[in-house]
PDB file of C-alpha atoms and ligand atoms in Angstrom:
ATOM      1  CA  MET A   9      14.075 -12.894 -15.805  1.00 88.00           C
ATOM      2  CA  THR A  10      12.897 -11.977 -12.490  1.00 94.00           C
ATOM      3  CA  LEU A  11      12.793  -8.237 -11.390  1.00 98.00           C
ATOM      4  CA  CYS A  12      12.192  -7.853  -7.530  1.00 98.00           C
ATOM      5  CA  GLY A  13      11.350  -4.381  -6.019  1.00 98.00           C
ATOM      6  CA  ILE A  14      11.008  -3.425  -2.214  1.00 98.00           C
ATOM      7  CA  GLY A  15       8.468  -0.852  -0.585  1.00 98.00           C
ATOM      8  CA  TYR A  16       8.087   0.825   2.821  1.00 98.00           C
ATOM      9  CA  ASP A  17       5.450   3.717   3.894  1.00 98.00           C
ATOM     10  CA  CYS A  18       4.239   4.996   7.009  1.00 98.00           C
ATOM     11  CA  HIS A  19       1.536   7.603   8.116  1.00 97.00           C
ATOM     12  CA  ARG A  20       0.270   9.247  11.436  1.00 98.00           C
ATOM     13  CA  LEU A  21      -3.188   7.982  12.475  1.00 98.00           C
ATOM     14  CA  ALA A  22      -5.351  11.499  13.582  1.00 97.00           C
ATOM     15  CA  ALA A  23      -8.706  11.518  14.995  1.00 95.00           C
ATOM     16  CA  GLY A  24     -11.586  12.026  12.151  1.00 94.00           C
ATOM     17  CA  ARG A  25      -9.784  10.190   8.742  1.00 95.00           C
ATOM     18  CA  ARG A  26     -10.571   7.208   8.064  1.00 95.00           C
ATOM     19  CA  LEU A  27      -8.860   4.083   7.905  1.00 97.00           C
ATOM     20  CA  VAL A  28      -8.166   2.835   4.492  1.00 97.00           C
ATOM     21  CA  LEU A  29      -5.362  -0.281   3.840  1.00 98.00           C
ATOM     22  CA  GLY A  30      -5.387  -2.326   0.792  1.00 98.00           C
ATOM     23  CA  GLY A  31      -8.925   0.003  -1.148  1.00 97.00           C
ATOM     24  CA  VAL A  32     -11.213  -1.504   2.155  1.00 98.00           C
ATOM     25  CA  GLU A  33     -12.292   0.961   4.459  1.00 97.00           C
ATOM     26  CA  ILE A  34     -11.475  -0.366   7.960  1.00 97.00           C
ATOM     27  CA  PRO A  35     -13.813   0.715  11.250  1.00 96.00           C
ATOM     28  CA  SER A  36     -11.459   1.905  13.375  1.00 96.00           C
ATOM     29  CA  GLU A  37     -11.234   5.050  16.129  1.00 94.00           C
ATOM     30  CA  GLN A  38      -9.096   6.705  14.165  1.00 96.00           C
ATOM     31  CA  GLY A  39      -7.405   6.784  10.319  1.00 97.00           C
ATOM     32  CA  LEU A  40      -4.762   7.991   8.412  1.00 97.00           C
ATOM     33  CA  GLU A  41      -3.196  11.519   7.630  1.00 95.00           C
ATOM     34  CA  GLY A  42      -2.163  12.350   4.345  1.00 92.00           C
ATOM     35  CA  HIS A  43      -2.437  14.164   0.887  1.00 88.00           C
ATOM     36  CA  SER A  44      -4.019  11.048  -0.429  1.00 88.00           C
ATOM     37  CA  ASP A  45      -6.602   9.123   0.976  1.00 92.00           C
ATOM     38  CA  ALA A  46      -3.451   7.765   2.667  1.00 96.00           C
ATOM     39  CA  ASP A  47      -4.012   4.125   1.693  1.00 97.00           C
ATOM     40  CA  VAL A  48      -0.237   2.739   4.080  1.00 98.00           C
ATOM     41  CA  LEU A  49      -0.205  -0.275   2.618  1.00 98.00           C
ATOM     42  CA  VAL A  50      -0.969   0.720  -1.450  1.00 98.00           C
ATOM     43  CA  HIS A  51       1.632   3.483  -1.081  1.00 97.00           C
ATOM     44  CA  ALA A  52       4.293   0.559  -0.121  1.00 98.00           C
ATOM     45  CA  LEU A  53       3.040  -1.616  -2.674  1.00 98.00           C
ATOM     46  CA  ILE A  54       3.122   1.068  -5.244  1.00 98.00           C
ATOM     47  CA  ASP A  55       6.682   1.622  -4.453  1.00 98.00           C
ATOM     48  CA  ALA A  56       7.378  -1.644  -4.415  1.00 98.00           C
ATOM     49  CA  LEU A  57       5.640  -2.290  -7.720  1.00 98.00           C
ATOM     50  CA  LEU A  58       7.831   0.957  -9.197  1.00 98.00           C
ATOM     51  CA  GLY A  59      11.113  -0.473  -7.612  1.00 98.00           C
ATOM     52  CA  ALA A  60      10.773  -3.694  -9.112  1.00 98.00           C
ATOM     53  CA  GLY A  61      10.619  -1.999 -12.935  1.00 98.00           C
ATOM     54  CA  GLY A  62      13.546   0.609 -12.107  1.00 98.00           C
ATOM     55  CA  LEU A  63      10.377   3.778 -12.820  1.00 98.00           C
ATOM     56  CA  GLY A  64      11.262   6.096  -9.871  1.00 98.00           C
ATOM     57  CA  ASP A  65       9.068   6.580  -6.792  1.00 97.00           C
ATOM     58  CA  ILE A  66       6.194   7.098  -5.674  1.00 96.00           C
ATOM     59  CA  GLY A  67       7.010  10.770  -4.661  1.00 94.00           C
ATOM     60  CA  GLU A  68       8.041  11.161  -7.929  1.00 95.00           C
ATOM     61  CA  HIS A  69       4.917   9.858  -9.812  1.00 95.00           C
ATOM     62  CA  PHE A  70       2.160  11.749  -7.380  1.00 92.00           C
ATOM     63  CA  PRO A  71       3.945  14.878  -5.515  1.00 87.00           C
ATOM     64  CA  ASP A  72       2.100  15.182  -2.430  1.00 83.00           C
ATOM     65  CA  THR A  73       2.145  19.480  -3.473  1.00 84.00           C
ATOM     66  CA  ASP A  74      -0.355  18.465  -6.489  1.00 82.00           C
ATOM     67  CA  GLU A  75      -3.585  19.324  -6.380  1.00 83.00           C
ATOM     68  CA  ARG A  76      -4.676  16.284  -8.649  1.00 82.00           C
ATOM     69  CA  TRP A  77      -3.799  13.577  -5.434  1.00 79.00           C
ATOM     70  CA  ARG A  78      -5.531  15.342  -2.847  1.00 81.00           C
ATOM     71  CA  ASP A  79      -7.652  12.859  -1.310  1.00 81.00           C
ATOM     72  CA  ALA A  80      -6.695  10.966  -4.060  1.00 85.00           C
ATOM     73  CA  ASP A  81      -7.841   7.142  -3.808  1.00 92.00           C
ATOM     74  CA  SER A  82      -5.175   5.468  -4.164  1.00 96.00           C
ATOM     75  CA  MET A  83      -6.342   2.259  -5.693  1.00 97.00           C
ATOM     76  CA  GLY A  84      -6.979   4.651  -8.313  1.00 96.00           C
ATOM     77  CA  LEU A  85      -3.035   5.731  -8.357  1.00 96.00           C
ATOM     78  CA  LEU A  86      -2.329   1.799  -8.294  1.00 98.00           C
ATOM     79  CA  GLY A  87      -4.268   1.095 -11.465  1.00 97.00           C
ATOM     80  CA  GLU A  88      -1.584   4.114 -13.192  1.00 97.00           C
ATOM     81  CA  VAL A  89       1.490   2.102 -11.764  1.00 98.00           C
ATOM     82  CA  LEU A  90       0.304  -0.861 -13.012  1.00 98.00           C
ATOM     83  CA  GLY A  91      -0.068   0.833 -16.026  1.00 98.00           C
ATOM     84  CA  LEU A  92       3.335   2.349 -16.197  1.00 98.00           C
ATOM     85  CA  VAL A  93       4.555  -1.835 -15.135  1.00 98.00           C
ATOM     86  CA  ARG A  94       2.853  -3.011 -18.149  1.00 97.00           C
ATOM     87  CA  ALA A  95       4.031  -0.224 -20.826  1.00 97.00           C
ATOM     88  CA  ALA A  96       7.145  -1.459 -19.643  1.00 97.00           C
ATOM     89  CA  GLY A  97       6.771  -5.185 -20.811  1.00 97.00           C
ATOM     90  CA  LEU A  98       6.833  -6.842 -17.544  1.00 98.00           C
ATOM     91  CA  GLN A  99       4.184  -8.512 -15.451  1.00 97.00           C
ATOM     92  CA  VAL A 100       3.668  -8.612 -12.010  1.00 98.00           C
ATOM     93  CA  ALA A 101       4.648 -12.632 -10.751  1.00 98.00           C
ATOM     94  CA  ASN A 102       3.601 -11.800  -6.842  1.00 98.00           C
ATOM     95  CA  VAL A 103       3.728  -9.343  -4.574  1.00 98.00           C
ATOM     96  CA  ASP A 104       3.709  -9.589  -0.732  1.00 98.00           C
ATOM     97  CA  CYS A 105       2.637  -6.949   1.845  1.00 98.00           C
ATOM     98  CA  THR A 106       3.310  -6.339   5.488  1.00 98.00           C
ATOM     99  CA  VAL A 107       1.432  -3.765   7.947  1.00 98.00           C
ATOM    100  CA  VAL A 108       2.322  -2.865  10.815  1.00 98.00           C
ATOM    101  CA  ILE A 109      -0.426  -1.857  13.141  1.00 98.00           C
ATOM    102  CA  GLU A 110      -0.849  -1.950  16.852  1.00 97.00           C
ATOM    103  CA  ARG A 111      -4.844  -2.046  16.327  1.00 95.00           C
ATOM    104  CA  PRO A 112      -7.281  -3.050  15.554  1.00 95.00           C
ATOM    105  CA  ARG A 113      -6.802  -5.867  14.439  1.00 95.00           C
ATOM    106  CA  LEU A 114      -6.518  -6.670  10.861  1.00 96.00           C
ATOM    107  CA  ALA A 115      -6.913 -10.253  11.162  1.00 95.00           C
ATOM    108  CA  PRO A 116     -10.440 -10.142  10.139  1.00 96.00           C
ATOM    109  CA  HIS A 117      -9.784  -7.487   7.312  1.00 97.00           C
ATOM    110  CA  ARG A 118      -7.142  -9.834   5.938  1.00 96.00           C
ATOM    111  CA  ALA A 119      -9.190 -11.602   3.496  1.00 96.00           C
ATOM    112  CA  ALA A 120     -11.293  -9.014   1.912  1.00 97.00           C
ATOM    113  CA  ILE A 121      -7.703  -6.717   1.205  1.00 98.00           C
ATOM    114  CA  ARG A 122      -6.023  -9.690  -0.250  1.00 98.00           C
ATOM    115  CA  VAL A 123      -9.200  -9.952  -2.439  1.00 97.00           C
ATOM    116  CA  ALA A 124      -9.180  -6.207  -3.516  1.00 98.00           C
ATOM    117  CA  LEU A 125      -5.663  -6.055  -4.354  1.00 98.00           C
ATOM    118  CA  ALA A 126      -5.357  -9.179  -6.167  1.00 98.00           C
ATOM    119  CA  GLY A 127      -8.557  -7.678  -7.902  1.00 97.00           C
ATOM    120  CA  ALA A 128      -6.310  -4.494  -8.964  1.00 97.00           C
ATOM    121  CA  LEU A 129      -3.450  -6.552  -9.289  1.00 97.00           C
ATOM    122  CA  GLY A 130      -5.390  -8.529 -12.072  1.00 97.00           C
ATOM    123  CA  LEU A 131      -4.132 -11.823  -9.984  1.00 97.00           C
ATOM    124  CA  PRO A 132      -4.829 -14.320  -8.549  1.00 97.00           C
ATOM    125  CA  SER A 133      -5.302 -14.306  -4.246  1.00 95.00           C
ATOM    126  CA  GLU A 134      -2.261 -16.965  -4.014  1.00 97.00           C
ATOM    127  CA  ARG A 135      -0.233 -14.532  -5.040  1.00 98.00           C
ATOM    128  CA  VAL A 136      -0.948 -11.484  -3.120  1.00 98.00           C
ATOM    129  CA  SER A 137       0.038 -11.716  -0.250  1.00 98.00           C
ATOM    130  CA  VAL A 138      -1.172  -9.396   3.091  1.00 98.00           C
ATOM    131  CA  LYS A 139      -0.021 -10.251   6.618  1.00 98.00           C
ATOM    132  CA  ALA A 140      -0.265  -7.773   9.933  1.00 97.00           C
ATOM    133  CA  THR A 141       2.139  -6.947  13.317  1.00 98.00           C
ATOM    134  CA  THR A 142       1.713  -4.806  15.960  1.00 97.00           C
ATOM    135  CA  GLY A 143       4.521  -2.760  17.451  1.00 97.00           C
ATOM    136  CA  GLU A 144       4.343  -4.731  20.354  1.00 97.00           C
ATOM    137  CA  GLY A 145       4.411  -1.884  21.359  1.00 97.00           C
ATOM    138  CA  ILE A 146       6.948   0.087  21.179  1.00 98.00           C
ATOM    139  CA  GLY A 147       8.278   2.885  18.912  1.00 98.00           C
ATOM    140  CA  PHE A 148       5.380   4.991  16.713  1.00 98.00           C
ATOM    141  CA  VAL A 149       3.681   2.217  15.513  1.00 98.00           C
ATOM    142  CA  GLY A 150       3.216   0.948  19.383  1.00 98.00           C
ATOM    143  CA  ARG A 151       1.787   3.786  21.382  1.00 98.00           C
ATOM    144  CA  GLY A 152      -0.592   4.476  18.271  1.00 97.00           C
ATOM    145  CA  GLU A 153       1.241   7.136  16.401  1.00 98.00           C
ATOM    146  CA  GLY A 154       1.085   5.574  12.961  1.00 98.00           C
ATOM    147  CA  VAL A 155       0.879   2.667  10.861  1.00 98.00           C
ATOM    148  CA  ALA A 156       3.417   1.964   8.506  1.00 98.00           C
ATOM    149  CA  ALA A 157       3.792  -1.129   5.740  1.00 98.00           C
ATOM    150  CA  LEU A 158       6.134  -2.947   3.476  1.00 98.00           C
ATOM    151  CA  ALA A 159       5.542  -4.487   0.555  1.00 98.00           C
ATOM    152  CA  VAL A 160       8.048  -6.917  -1.977  1.00 98.00           C
ATOM    153  CA  ALA A 161       6.874  -7.150  -5.810  1.00 98.00           C
ATOM    154  CA  SER A 162       8.127  -9.309  -8.000  1.00 98.00           C
ATOM    155  CA  LEU A 163       8.102  -8.583 -12.330  1.00 98.00           C
ATOM    156  CA  HIS A 164       8.601 -10.444 -14.794  1.00 97.00           C
ATOM    157  CA  GLN A 165       9.210 -10.209 -18.023  1.00 92.00           C
ATOM    158  CA  PRO A 166       7.134 -12.306 -21.195  1.00 86.00           C
ATOM    159  CA  ALA A 167       9.324 -14.605 -23.074  1.00 78.00           C
TER     160      ALA A 167
HETATM  161 MG1   MG B  23       2.170   7.675   1.734  1.00 75.38          MG
END
């Protein structure tokens, strides 16, 4: 049996914040605003994993009203979610992610993000896809106001 889940997230860009995507800090004049480290890619991935497992959503598990999650390392949250997935008797088969960002260009960082996510997920990197596209100068991404990310995850139940 294969289960699939979808995740989406967006965060606002702001001066004086770090830009962390997939656990990798990317050199940038602006970073993402949020209660945690605002790793929009990991947040989308967490929702895809929770969705596939029928395990709720990120806001339910890590509410942004909770001081425990202030400036939280989202890769740590991903680890907790993997624990929930495994406790439900499920294994991650593959994940596929798209970051929608106007600048900086992600191409030079994609390989590092893929390695970081594969390590966190315990998957070979060919089962972890990280893609990037721009907002084509339109919408909140295109105007440089924020960054969005989408992810799908598939889980399987070992026989
Ligand atoms: Mg988020």
